[in-house]
XYZ file of C-alpha atoms in Angstrom:
746
model
C 0.037 0.079 -0.009
C 1.335 3.432 -0.827
C 2.091 5.905 1.969
C -0.268 8.829 2.592
C 1.121 12.109 1.351
C 2.235 14.412 4.261
C 2.500 18.156 4.558
C 5.952 19.859 4.647
C 5.663 20.391 8.412
C 5.345 16.716 9.054
C 1.607 16.725 9.710
C -0.782 14.817 7.395
C -3.322 16.600 5.274
C -6.074 15.039 7.392
C -4.543 16.285 10.649
C -4.198 19.900 9.207
C -7.840 19.892 8.056
C -9.108 18.801 11.503
C -7.093 21.437 13.232
C -8.570 24.151 10.970
C -12.077 22.889 11.596
C -11.539 22.967 15.347
C -10.429 26.645 15.247
C -13.468 27.592 13.121
C -15.899 25.905 15.417
C -14.391 27.513 18.469
C -14.702 30.952 16.834
C -18.315 30.300 15.852
C -19.138 29.146 19.437
C -17.611 32.295 20.972
C -19.629 34.415 18.612
C -22.893 32.584 19.426
C -22.298 33.024 23.226
C -21.732 36.705 22.721
C -24.872 37.183 20.640
C -26.928 35.199 23.210
C -25.577 37.195 26.088
C -26.479 40.501 24.276
C -29.952 39.210 23.595
C -30.512 38.137 27.223
C -29.516 41.623 28.426
C -32.158 43.335 26.142
C -35.862 43.768 26.932
C -37.934 40.933 25.417
C -39.742 43.147 22.868
C -40.929 41.694 19.596
C -38.876 42.976 16.736
C -38.985 42.769 12.965
C -37.767 39.479 11.413
C -34.685 40.224 9.356
C -34.517 37.799 6.349
C -31.189 37.233 4.580
C -30.961 38.956 1.139
C -32.511 36.979 -1.680
C -30.221 35.987 -4.509
C -30.803 37.865 -7.838
C -34.212 36.857 -9.276
C -33.986 34.831 -12.465
C -36.498 35.895 -15.038
C -39.193 33.174 -14.957
C -40.719 34.037 -18.214
C -41.358 31.749 -21.163
C -41.625 33.871 -24.230
C -42.751 32.978 -27.709
C -43.098 35.119 -30.893
C -44.942 34.322 -34.093
C -45.875 35.866 -37.437
C -48.365 34.746 -40.081
C -49.774 36.122 -43.357
C -53.358 37.387 -43.006
C -53.808 38.859 -46.469
C -57.200 38.085 -48.102
C -57.903 38.103 -51.846
C -56.541 41.434 -53.202
C -59.415 42.142 -55.636
C -62.847 43.690 -55.497
C -63.116 43.555 -51.620
C -63.533 47.058 -50.076
C -60.620 48.451 -48.122
C -61.397 49.165 -44.472
C -60.972 52.631 -43.003
C -62.025 55.397 -45.297
C -65.616 53.976 -45.730
C -65.506 54.649 -49.427
C -67.342 51.952 -51.309
C -65.426 52.467 -54.470
C -62.024 52.106 -52.842
C -61.824 48.302 -53.489
C -58.726 46.235 -53.572
C -56.938 45.948 -56.863
C -53.488 44.487 -56.045
C -50.801 44.409 -53.426
C -48.394 47.026 -52.191
C -47.279 45.031 -49.215
C -48.801 41.906 -47.568
C -50.500 42.028 -44.256
C -49.174 40.047 -41.214
C -50.449 39.105 -37.798
C -47.754 39.123 -35.052
C -48.209 37.339 -31.760
C -46.359 37.664 -28.449
C -46.884 35.034 -25.748
C -45.530 35.428 -22.217
C -45.747 32.793 -19.370
C -44.627 33.216 -15.843
C -45.304 29.669 -14.783
C -48.580 30.630 -13.142
C -50.353 32.700 -15.829
C -50.041 33.146 -19.586
C -50.938 36.303 -21.611
C -51.048 36.890 -25.385
C -50.790 40.140 -27.295
C -51.430 40.155 -31.016
C -50.985 43.121 -33.290
C -52.510 42.552 -36.793
C -52.052 44.592 -39.912
C -55.746 45.388 -40.285
C -57.975 48.399 -39.820
C -59.154 47.361 -36.426
C -60.284 44.294 -34.589
C -63.983 43.687 -34.701
C -66.047 41.806 -32.105
C -66.930 39.188 -34.732
C -63.282 38.622 -35.533
C -62.285 38.299 -31.863
C -65.096 35.800 -31.128
C -64.132 33.660 -34.098
C -60.456 33.646 -33.080
C -61.326 32.688 -29.503
C -63.516 29.838 -30.781
C -60.645 28.543 -32.984
C -58.215 28.787 -29.982
C -60.606 26.915 -27.798
C -60.919 24.106 -30.244
C -57.069 23.807 -30.336
C -56.005 24.573 -26.859
C -58.993 24.211 -24.537
C -59.046 26.857 -21.853
C -55.340 27.936 -22.311
C -56.111 30.935 -24.385
C -59.288 32.790 -23.374
C -61.115 36.128 -23.457
C -59.317 37.403 -20.325
C -55.714 36.641 -21.387
C -55.712 37.303 -25.166
C -55.657 40.876 -26.542
C -56.119 41.368 -30.266
C -55.130 44.840 -31.619
C -55.197 46.370 -35.108
C -52.501 48.659 -36.581
C -55.263 50.737 -38.187
C -53.963 50.516 -41.680
C -56.751 51.940 -43.961
C -55.519 49.744 -46.779
C -56.455 46.279 -45.515
C -59.513 44.258 -46.614
C -62.883 44.883 -44.935
C -65.734 42.524 -44.479
C -65.224 41.088 -41.009
C -67.975 42.833 -38.963
C -71.340 41.661 -37.754
C -73.000 45.059 -37.083
C -75.070 46.613 -39.763
C -73.362 49.977 -40.128
C -69.978 48.426 -40.730
C -71.347 45.785 -42.996
C -72.997 48.505 -45.197
C -69.673 50.302 -45.597
C -67.825 46.945 -46.274
C -70.363 45.364 -48.665
C -71.381 42.972 -45.941
C -69.665 40.085 -44.125
C -67.241 38.670 -46.717
C -66.121 35.296 -45.462
C -63.113 35.010 -47.822
C -61.697 38.155 -46.239
C -62.691 37.450 -42.575
C -61.474 33.856 -42.762
C -57.991 34.934 -43.962
C -57.689 37.253 -40.973
C -58.936 34.750 -38.460
C -56.651 32.035 -39.848
C -53.673 34.453 -39.931
C -54.127 35.526 -36.372
C -54.626 31.947 -35.075
C -51.499 30.835 -37.022
C -49.408 33.575 -35.574
C -50.492 32.432 -32.088
C -49.739 28.797 -33.054
C -46.248 29.785 -34.095
C -45.601 31.792 -30.934
C -46.921 28.849 -28.887
C -44.689 26.371 -30.541
C -41.656 28.661 -30.098
C -42.041 29.223 -26.365
C -38.701 29.111 -24.565
C -37.042 30.751 -21.381
C -36.368 34.338 -22.067
C -36.057 37.854 -20.909
C -38.082 41.034 -21.611
C -36.673 44.520 -21.469
C -38.460 47.877 -21.627
C -37.337 51.184 -23.054
C -39.111 54.359 -24.009
C -38.127 57.630 -25.871
C -39.604 60.510 -27.785
C -40.166 60.678 -31.566
C -40.806 64.177 -32.941
C -41.849 65.601 -36.282
C -43.683 62.376 -37.185
C -47.256 63.210 -36.161
C -49.731 66.078 -36.161
C -52.902 66.772 -34.256
C -55.704 66.945 -36.885
C -58.241 68.568 -34.484
C -56.265 71.101 -32.551
C -59.319 73.219 -31.883
C -60.899 70.344 -30.012
C -57.720 69.682 -28.012
C -57.561 73.368 -26.999
C -60.950 72.979 -25.325
C -59.298 70.704 -22.657
C -58.474 72.561 -19.472
C -55.492 74.933 -19.710
C -53.885 73.511 -16.580
C -54.115 70.051 -17.999
C -52.665 70.947 -21.362
C -49.752 72.791 -19.670
C -48.584 69.446 -18.201
C -47.612 68.256 -21.648
C -45.184 69.592 -24.247
C -47.323 68.848 -27.352
C -50.911 68.146 -28.485
C -49.925 64.635 -29.560
C -48.108 61.928 -27.661
C -44.507 61.619 -28.909
C -43.659 58.662 -26.648
C -42.466 55.374 -28.228
C -42.511 52.396 -25.905
C -40.543 49.258 -26.840
C -40.483 45.791 -25.259
C -37.396 43.726 -26.265
C -37.636 39.916 -26.209
C -34.498 37.791 -25.933
C -33.673 34.269 -25.072
C -31.473 33.465 -22.062
C -28.330 33.947 -24.206
C -29.358 37.467 -25.094
C -30.242 36.688 -28.661
C -33.102 38.819 -29.971
C -36.409 37.168 -30.472
C -38.700 40.033 -31.124
C -39.774 43.588 -30.559
C -43.187 45.025 -29.568
C -43.669 48.738 -29.824
C -46.473 51.286 -29.340
C -46.675 54.764 -31.019
C -49.704 57.014 -31.530
C -50.146 57.871 -35.161
C -52.887 57.065 -37.766
C -51.831 54.507 -40.533
C -53.161 56.741 -43.206
C -50.052 57.700 -45.133
C -51.525 55.635 -47.953
C -54.466 57.876 -48.796
C -58.089 57.157 -49.948
C -57.012 57.042 -53.643
C -54.922 53.859 -53.009
C -56.357 50.662 -54.405
C -53.549 48.243 -53.287
C -53.503 46.179 -50.085
C -50.879 47.880 -47.904
C -49.743 47.689 -44.311
C -49.003 51.432 -44.440
C -46.452 53.247 -42.235
C -46.585 50.954 -39.149
C -46.276 47.945 -41.378
C -43.272 49.430 -43.056
C -41.567 49.910 -39.645
C -42.144 46.218 -38.967
C -40.868 45.347 -42.415
C -37.588 47.271 -41.848
C -36.974 45.852 -38.444
C -37.521 42.286 -39.490
C -35.461 42.675 -42.696
C -32.688 44.189 -40.411
C -32.755 41.210 -38.030
C -33.681 38.340 -40.364
C -30.694 38.856 -42.714
C -31.018 36.975 -45.930
C -34.730 36.130 -45.432
C -37.603 37.195 -47.697
C -40.263 39.425 -46.120
C -42.540 37.506 -43.772
C -39.829 34.909 -43.101
C -37.183 34.459 -40.419
C -37.389 33.939 -36.641
C -37.286 37.621 -35.438
C -40.724 39.247 -35.120
C -41.249 43.034 -34.897
C -44.743 44.196 -33.992
C -45.618 47.924 -34.151
C -48.932 48.550 -32.439
C -51.427 51.386 -32.466
C -51.994 53.595 -29.396
C -54.103 56.699 -28.629
C -54.093 57.949 -32.190
C -57.646 59.221 -32.516
C -56.626 62.787 -33.388
C -53.186 62.050 -34.596
C -52.228 62.194 -38.301
C -49.029 61.200 -40.102
C -49.682 63.967 -42.635
C -47.395 66.342 -41.001
C -47.512 69.124 -43.682
C -51.114 69.694 -42.597
C -54.290 70.429 -44.453
C -54.883 72.734 -47.368
C -57.425 73.169 -50.225
C -55.982 70.796 -52.899
C -57.898 72.595 -55.667
C -56.921 76.124 -54.931
C -53.848 75.903 -52.575
C -55.646 77.989 -49.941
C -55.758 77.220 -46.238
C -58.701 75.167 -45.016
C -61.148 76.720 -42.629
C -59.667 76.298 -39.081
C -62.896 75.469 -37.376
C -64.642 73.257 -39.907
C -61.802 72.072 -42.105
C -63.637 72.996 -45.259
C -62.759 74.802 -48.522
C -64.576 77.656 -50.194
C -64.924 75.586 -53.316
C -65.342 71.782 -52.932
C -66.090 71.766 -49.148
C -64.542 69.156 -46.869
C -63.654 66.903 -49.800
C -60.992 69.290 -50.997
C -59.417 69.882 -47.602
C -56.799 67.296 -47.303
C -53.618 66.885 -45.207
C -50.461 65.741 -46.920
C -47.515 63.839 -45.633
C -43.794 64.662 -45.727
C -43.140 62.944 -49.111
C -43.878 63.773 -52.679
C -46.591 61.156 -52.851
C -48.272 58.667 -50.607
C -45.620 55.968 -51.164
C -42.834 58.348 -50.170
C -44.775 59.669 -47.164
C -45.315 56.070 -46.006
C -41.606 55.419 -46.314
C -40.598 58.410 -44.389
C -43.032 57.951 -41.461
C -42.412 54.209 -41.236
C -38.607 54.777 -41.429
C -38.694 57.231 -38.617
C -40.720 54.881 -36.387
C -38.362 52.090 -37.133
C -35.239 54.090 -36.425
C -36.463 55.174 -33.088
C -37.689 51.701 -32.148
C -34.332 50.175 -33.203
C -32.460 52.746 -31.065
C -34.550 51.982 -28.015
C -34.334 48.194 -28.666
C -30.528 48.459 -28.800
C -30.267 50.397 -25.557
C -33.017 48.691 -23.551
C -31.639 47.669 -20.087
C -34.699 47.727 -17.762
C -35.604 44.090 -17.378
C -39.231 43.215 -16.640
C -39.771 40.976 -13.645
C -42.687 39.992 -11.626
C -45.953 38.320 -12.039
C -48.278 38.424 -15.033
C -51.869 39.589 -14.592
C -54.885 39.805 -16.909
C -58.344 41.236 -16.244
C -61.317 41.390 -18.595
C -64.942 42.327 -18.433
C -67.791 42.690 -20.901
C -69.598 45.916 -20.283
C -72.901 47.247 -21.562
C -71.660 50.622 -22.649
C -75.154 52.039 -23.341
C -76.021 51.882 -19.677
C -73.056 52.962 -17.500
C -73.705 55.326 -14.604
C -70.688 57.726 -14.145
C -69.961 59.537 -10.898
C -69.197 63.096 -11.916
C -68.559 64.431 -8.491
C -69.663 63.666 -4.934
C -73.221 64.803 -5.681
C -73.846 64.258 -9.355
C -73.924 61.329 -11.677
C -74.512 60.940 -15.422
C -75.060 58.075 -17.843
C -73.840 56.869 -21.209
C -76.174 56.785 -24.177
C -77.396 54.345 -26.733
C -75.118 54.664 -29.760
C -75.546 57.602 -32.211
C -73.456 59.365 -34.824
C -73.504 63.143 -35.349
C -73.636 65.237 -38.445
C -69.860 65.846 -38.390
C -69.246 62.069 -38.719
C -70.325 62.427 -42.360
C -67.779 65.277 -42.886
C -64.836 62.950 -42.543
C -61.428 64.226 -41.581
C -58.552 66.089 -43.114
C -56.984 62.687 -43.849
C -60.050 61.930 -46.003
C -63.149 64.146 -46.335
C -66.762 63.123 -46.910
C -68.549 63.511 -50.329
C -71.609 65.463 -49.092
C -71.976 69.010 -47.798
C -71.377 68.148 -44.085
C -68.582 69.989 -42.172
C -66.817 69.299 -38.923
C -67.778 71.175 -35.802
C -71.503 71.008 -36.421
C -73.397 71.473 -33.089
C -76.766 72.052 -34.854
C -78.598 69.818 -37.215
C -79.282 70.571 -40.972
C -82.987 70.786 -41.899
C -82.452 69.160 -45.232
C -80.517 66.109 -43.902
C -82.622 65.898 -40.738
C -85.752 65.742 -42.933
C -84.316 62.845 -44.936
C -83.272 61.102 -41.792
C -86.730 61.516 -40.208
C -88.487 60.168 -43.389
C -86.221 57.074 -43.825
C -85.071 56.248 -40.268
C -87.380 58.102 -37.885
C -86.707 61.150 -35.697
C -84.539 60.578 -32.616
C -86.364 60.755 -29.395
C -86.044 63.758 -27.106
C -84.270 61.459 -24.647
C -81.621 60.468 -27.245
C -81.081 64.094 -28.268
C -80.698 65.188 -24.645
C -78.288 62.362 -23.741
C -75.950 63.151 -26.776
C -76.221 66.941 -26.544
C -74.547 68.980 -28.077
C -74.221 66.268 -30.768
C -76.836 66.722 -33.507
C -77.832 63.170 -34.287
C -77.554 62.028 -37.931
C -77.766 58.233 -37.417
C -79.590 57.100 -34.160
C -77.943 53.655 -34.464
C -78.757 52.509 -31.008
C -82.437 52.382 -31.990
C -81.720 50.755 -35.402
C -81.765 46.966 -35.419
C -82.661 45.794 -38.960
C -81.471 43.437 -40.274
C -79.050 43.319 -37.279
C -78.069 45.898 -34.675
C -76.251 48.803 -36.229
C -73.755 49.243 -33.311
C -72.543 47.058 -30.410
C -73.877 47.507 -26.899
C -71.555 45.028 -25.119
C -67.895 46.052 -25.229
C -64.717 44.431 -24.024
C -62.493 46.248 -21.441
C -59.223 44.504 -20.677
C -55.771 45.065 -19.156
C -52.672 42.805 -19.234
C -49.634 43.395 -17.055
C -46.130 42.126 -17.452
C -44.197 43.113 -14.332
C -44.658 46.938 -14.099
C -45.898 47.310 -17.595
C -49.699 47.527 -18.005
C -51.259 47.172 -21.491
C -54.712 48.792 -21.636
C -56.757 47.384 -24.528
C -58.948 50.232 -25.884
C -61.966 49.307 -27.984
C -61.676 52.098 -30.412
C -59.755 55.303 -31.271
C -58.807 57.251 -28.255
C -57.722 60.898 -28.727
C -54.386 62.111 -27.231
C -55.814 63.616 -24.028
C -58.295 60.734 -23.569
C -55.364 58.310 -23.607
C -53.399 60.355 -21.163
C -56.293 60.411 -18.696
C -56.724 56.574 -19.050
C -53.039 56.047 -18.483
C -52.988 58.283 -15.475
C -56.049 56.659 -13.907
C -54.758 53.121 -14.337
C -51.327 54.005 -13.106
C -52.836 55.605 -9.919
C -55.023 52.593 -9.302
C -52.134 50.093 -9.815
C -49.755 51.975 -7.505
C -52.299 52.811 -4.768
C -52.122 49.281 -3.402
C -48.348 49.228 -3.141
C -48.085 46.150 -5.268
C -46.836 48.139 -8.300
C -44.019 50.547 -8.321
C -43.265 52.866 -11.276
C -46.058 51.278 -13.348
C -45.709 52.059 -17.066
C -49.122 52.134 -18.718
C -49.434 51.831 -22.498
C -52.517 52.289 -24.658
C -53.165 49.516 -27.183
C -55.697 51.084 -29.537
C -58.345 49.419 -31.730
C -58.408 46.286 -29.576
C -60.930 43.494 -29.336
C -63.952 45.389 -30.700
C -64.457 48.640 -32.606
C -66.585 51.357 -31.226
C -65.376 54.425 -33.279
C -63.797 57.207 -31.256
C -63.359 58.199 -27.571
C -62.878 61.934 -26.893
C -62.708 63.822 -23.680
C -65.854 65.518 -22.392
C -64.447 68.882 -23.439
C -63.418 67.772 -26.953
C -66.885 66.275 -27.406
C -68.368 69.798 -27.041
C -66.635 70.984 -30.188
C -68.119 68.117 -32.253
C -65.486 67.658 -34.914
C -65.328 64.265 -36.473
C -63.901 62.584 -33.453
C -66.566 63.999 -31.170
C -69.376 63.237 -33.534
C -68.087 59.653 -33.760
C -67.961 59.166 -29.947
C -71.112 56.954 -30.096
C -71.918 56.462 -26.431
C -72.204 60.152 -25.671
C -70.310 62.874 -23.855
C -69.508 60.750 -20.773
C -67.934 57.898 -22.824
C -64.406 58.485 -21.588
C -65.468 58.831 -17.902
C -67.242 55.480 -18.252
C -64.163 53.817 -19.598
C -61.958 55.410 -16.929
C -64.317 54.022 -14.288
C -64.230 50.589 -15.840
C -60.501 50.425 -16.378
C -59.934 51.708 -12.857
C -62.026 48.722 -11.648
C -59.821 46.285 -13.644
C -56.576 47.941 -12.387
C -57.807 47.790 -8.814
C -58.569 44.087 -9.088
C -55.146 43.400 -10.529
C -53.451 45.449 -7.802
C -55.391 43.447 -5.123
C -54.909 40.161 -6.764
C -58.624 39.794 -7.200
C -58.962 39.734 -10.942
C -60.498 36.222 -10.742
C -63.391 37.778 -8.742
C -64.391 40.223 -11.480
C -67.918 39.818 -12.856
C -67.849 38.531 -16.352
C -70.540 40.938 -17.535
C -73.189 40.382 -20.311
C -71.936 38.169 -23.047
C -71.834 39.687 -26.522
C -73.935 38.275 -29.384
C -72.559 35.946 -32.007
C -74.941 36.278 -34.863
C -75.568 33.255 -37.056
C -74.028 33.062 -40.473
C -77.392 33.227 -42.144
C -78.155 36.636 -40.529
C -74.953 38.155 -41.881
C -75.492 39.573 -45.450
C -72.951 39.831 -48.217
C -73.343 42.471 -50.958
C -70.228 41.542 -52.833
C -71.012 39.677 -56.002
C -69.288 36.483 -56.835
C -66.368 36.973 -59.378
C -67.243 36.412 -62.964
C -65.312 33.851 -64.999
C -62.106 35.087 -66.646
C -61.814 35.563 -70.442
C -58.893 35.497 -72.778
C -58.655 36.167 -76.512
C -58.298 33.295 -78.872
C -54.820 31.853 -79.282
C -53.691 33.410 -75.983
C -52.837 31.927 -72.577
C -53.180 33.228 -69.008
C -49.855 34.395 -67.920
C -48.905 35.544 -71.401
C -46.959 38.846 -71.420
C -48.816 41.694 -72.942
C -46.244 44.468 -72.364
C -42.653 43.215 -72.152
C -39.690 44.550 -70.149
C -36.801 46.485 -71.572
C -33.425 44.730 -72.138
C -31.549 46.773 -69.482
C -32.159 48.894 -66.390
C -30.149 50.881 -63.831
C -30.565 50.981 -60.130
C -33.309 53.388 -59.226
C -35.296 52.486 -62.390
C -38.776 50.936 -62.401
C -39.192 47.688 -64.262
C -42.784 47.191 -65.584
C -44.321 44.114 -67.167
C -48.078 43.301 -67.839
C -49.524 39.859 -67.953
C -52.873 38.445 -69.204
C -54.349 37.382 -65.798
C -57.172 35.913 -63.872
C -59.190 37.471 -61.014
C -57.096 37.109 -57.887
C -60.209 36.017 -56.040
C -60.173 32.798 -57.977
C -56.861 31.994 -56.285
C -58.738 31.212 -53.107
C -56.659 31.364 -49.878
C -53.619 33.358 -50.909
C -51.878 33.375 -47.554
C -48.247 32.291 -47.640
C -48.299 32.525 -51.431
C -47.182 35.277 -53.855
C -48.518 36.701 -57.080
C -45.116 38.041 -57.949
C -41.472 37.028 -57.817
C -38.388 38.972 -58.942
C -35.659 36.447 -59.584
C -31.854 36.795 -60.146
C -29.924 34.360 -62.320
C -26.715 32.759 -60.922
C -24.298 31.747 -63.674
C -22.258 29.360 -61.543
C -25.242 27.157 -60.680
C -27.486 27.987 -63.705
C -30.371 28.652 -61.201
C -32.815 31.418 -60.499
C -32.989 32.828 -56.922
C -36.114 34.615 -55.627
C -35.002 38.001 -54.298
C -38.410 39.803 -53.955
C -42.048 38.697 -53.638
C -45.350 40.673 -53.433
C -44.536 41.071 -49.739
C -41.472 43.297 -50.646
C -41.586 46.983 -50.437
C -39.867 47.212 -53.752
C -42.646 45.446 -55.715
C -46.212 46.627 -56.655
C -48.752 44.319 -58.048
C -51.630 46.040 -59.848
C -54.761 44.169 -60.976
C -56.878 45.765 -63.633
C -60.317 44.384 -64.461
C -61.701 45.178 -67.857
C -65.470 45.888 -68.626
C -67.999 43.172 -68.297
C -68.423 41.282 -71.528
C -71.729 40.293 -73.075
C -71.133 36.670 -72.048
C -70.738 37.666 -68.355
C -66.932 37.358 -68.229
C -64.061 39.683 -67.587
C -60.644 40.026 -69.103
C -57.983 40.971 -66.539
C -54.496 42.240 -66.665
C -51.889 42.235 -63.949
C -49.079 44.788 -64.112
C -45.995 44.180 -61.915
C -43.565 47.010 -61.033
C -40.143 46.476 -59.526
C -38.632 49.542 -58.109
C -35.017 48.597 -58.323
C -33.285 49.402 -54.947
C -30.022 51.243 -54.775
C -28.178 48.186 -53.449
C -29.450 45.758 -56.057
C -26.684 43.500 -57.291
C -25.887 43.833 -60.977
C -26.816 40.835 -63.120
C -29.612 39.101 -64.995
C -33.107 39.168 -63.721
C -36.691 38.195 -64.542
C -40.154 38.799 -63.110
C -42.769 36.098 -62.745
C -46.500 36.251 -62.174
C -48.660 33.479 -60.623
C -52.403 33.166 -60.466
C -55.472 31.067 -60.994
C -57.903 31.371 -63.885
C -61.568 30.336 -63.948
C -62.817 29.850 -67.499
C -66.253 28.951 -68.799
C -66.224 25.706 -70.804
C -69.648 25.068 -72.220
C -71.977 24.841 -69.220
C -69.194 24.371 -66.735
C -66.296 26.394 -65.409
C -62.719 25.149 -65.150
C -60.316 26.456 -62.647
C -56.518 26.140 -63.301
C -53.356 27.667 -61.990
C -51.164 29.558 -64.433
C -47.862 31.429 -64.427
C -45.964 33.733 -66.733
C -42.479 35.152 -66.988
C -40.883 38.270 -68.467
C -37.892 38.205 -70.778
C -34.532 38.228 -68.992
C -33.188 41.756 -68.403
C -30.032 43.165 -66.867
C -29.511 45.509 -63.977
C -26.374 47.642 -64.046
C -24.680 49.954 -61.505
C -25.347 53.300 -63.068
C -25.064 53.241 -66.970
C -26.584 51.211 -69.731
C -24.119 49.048 -71.561
């Protein structure tokens, strides 16, 4: 047996170790005796229990992000936002996406979705929740899922169940609604499957010169002492949540900024995600290097906020026919009325304005994302109620109460805004009715009751929608109110378009309520606009008195904001006290049967092609050579895009580059790309009830395009009449090959 190794002093290692332990135990014993003696000499008073400091808390969150295409057929379906029936889809500027963010703290799970659509309707939310229940049981519910719209005015309509919205959308259009429902659900599916341990950071900053108040006269009616607390008449704050995995690698970004997505104006006929969508596009292209748009793991969601009176058209309104200034009080022109009074953006056209506004939002969000250091920790909470907004009693002060009203729209609703005026001779700021229009209203719809007029005063009622129920109710009565919290950040889901000051009051009220119980410190409250259900606008009581478009569109009367503040305070109080499970559910909203929902959109007619021609055939060919910055244009004989069915995750267009070494074509752009524009043009109806269609594709060659050989391809589906039957078949076409050079043709 080998000998045990000894220390240099002659003692074994074991002996040295035992000696050290003896000395340590002696010191500990002496210390304990001293402490006990000190304690015995003190009065026996109960004192606070001193706990050892806790180790740094590890973030317990599971986080998941997901993105999915929610673009419906880009043809003939009305675009949602400007309520102009002849503004129907005829191509694609950019595709529309739903982006989902899931957070789980091990006890509770919350979901926030921002979808590139005009707004979330009650019907849309109910259908999404039904689909989620079928897939996941009770995991994703009304109380922990928020659906918000970016408010693009260039997304497809047709997903409402209330009559007023169906009239302006040509009814409930299943092919449009289903694409949005499926896209939202798929984005949640993706986020669900990608859940992993991660961290969330918050940052905020200011973005100037990117928005303008379009109803400054209304804003000025708010109390001076309140206005003096803020530097501007629109909110400039950008809030960013940064999602990473435990290694610090970026997973996604979620941002809120208050501006209307109306850089693409009411003359646009292409499906477009507008300025907020362009910010998402830029951020995702930045992070998903080498991926086509809509692909790659990083997800960037840019959500709407209190944008009700906020326009991206920062050069302001003027009379487009004369160049004169519009009337300050009524935003009308001497010749042409409100239709001629339009605001314009910072660019030379709507595409350039969209690019500038979206780029600015992206740059600020990227800056905040890069410098975000405040990590969110703490429990998740979610609180939700359904509220009958037509019957809320509001406590005005210690002695007086008021009530909300059954829905109604005022005369100035028909005037539109400086982002898109109405066609008739209505003007903003109308506090008295018009005998001509009131007479037509009384004859067709009936005169509003004295009770309704008194409740909505000073709004002169044009449509007394709360008393109109044929063929279905014209406006909702039951409305969602909801709050999610992630650590100190509270997301308030607003069921409509809140003006700047309305949003500030809501934020302040919710923050006070959360912090009053001591369970939240430094709560950061963000407004998520156009969430869960659409109820038009929400102004302050003072702004309502002016009755510009926003006030005339505040459908539940002058005390609407006070009612919401009261309800959201209740949710915040329940969260702060940990009693959200005790909240009353409230009256459940209706889900009208499919047979009750009407559709005014005609079925697409069969396609027609001349003899000896084929679908996909090139009608106008490309030039042989182009430079960077040029626009390549090619026109194809096409079918109606509605015949293509579900177009999600597909493309009508590819721009492809040829690689000499491999003799293969690489797709470098699709119809999701900012650089492409897909125009669909429908010809006149033929005697045999068919249409000939053309599709024109534009490629705006970017400054960094690689020189080489390219081609453009178009894909679609045709539906032809063959005798007494129709035959549906896919087709494709390709341009000639052309070259792209640096600067000069050669």
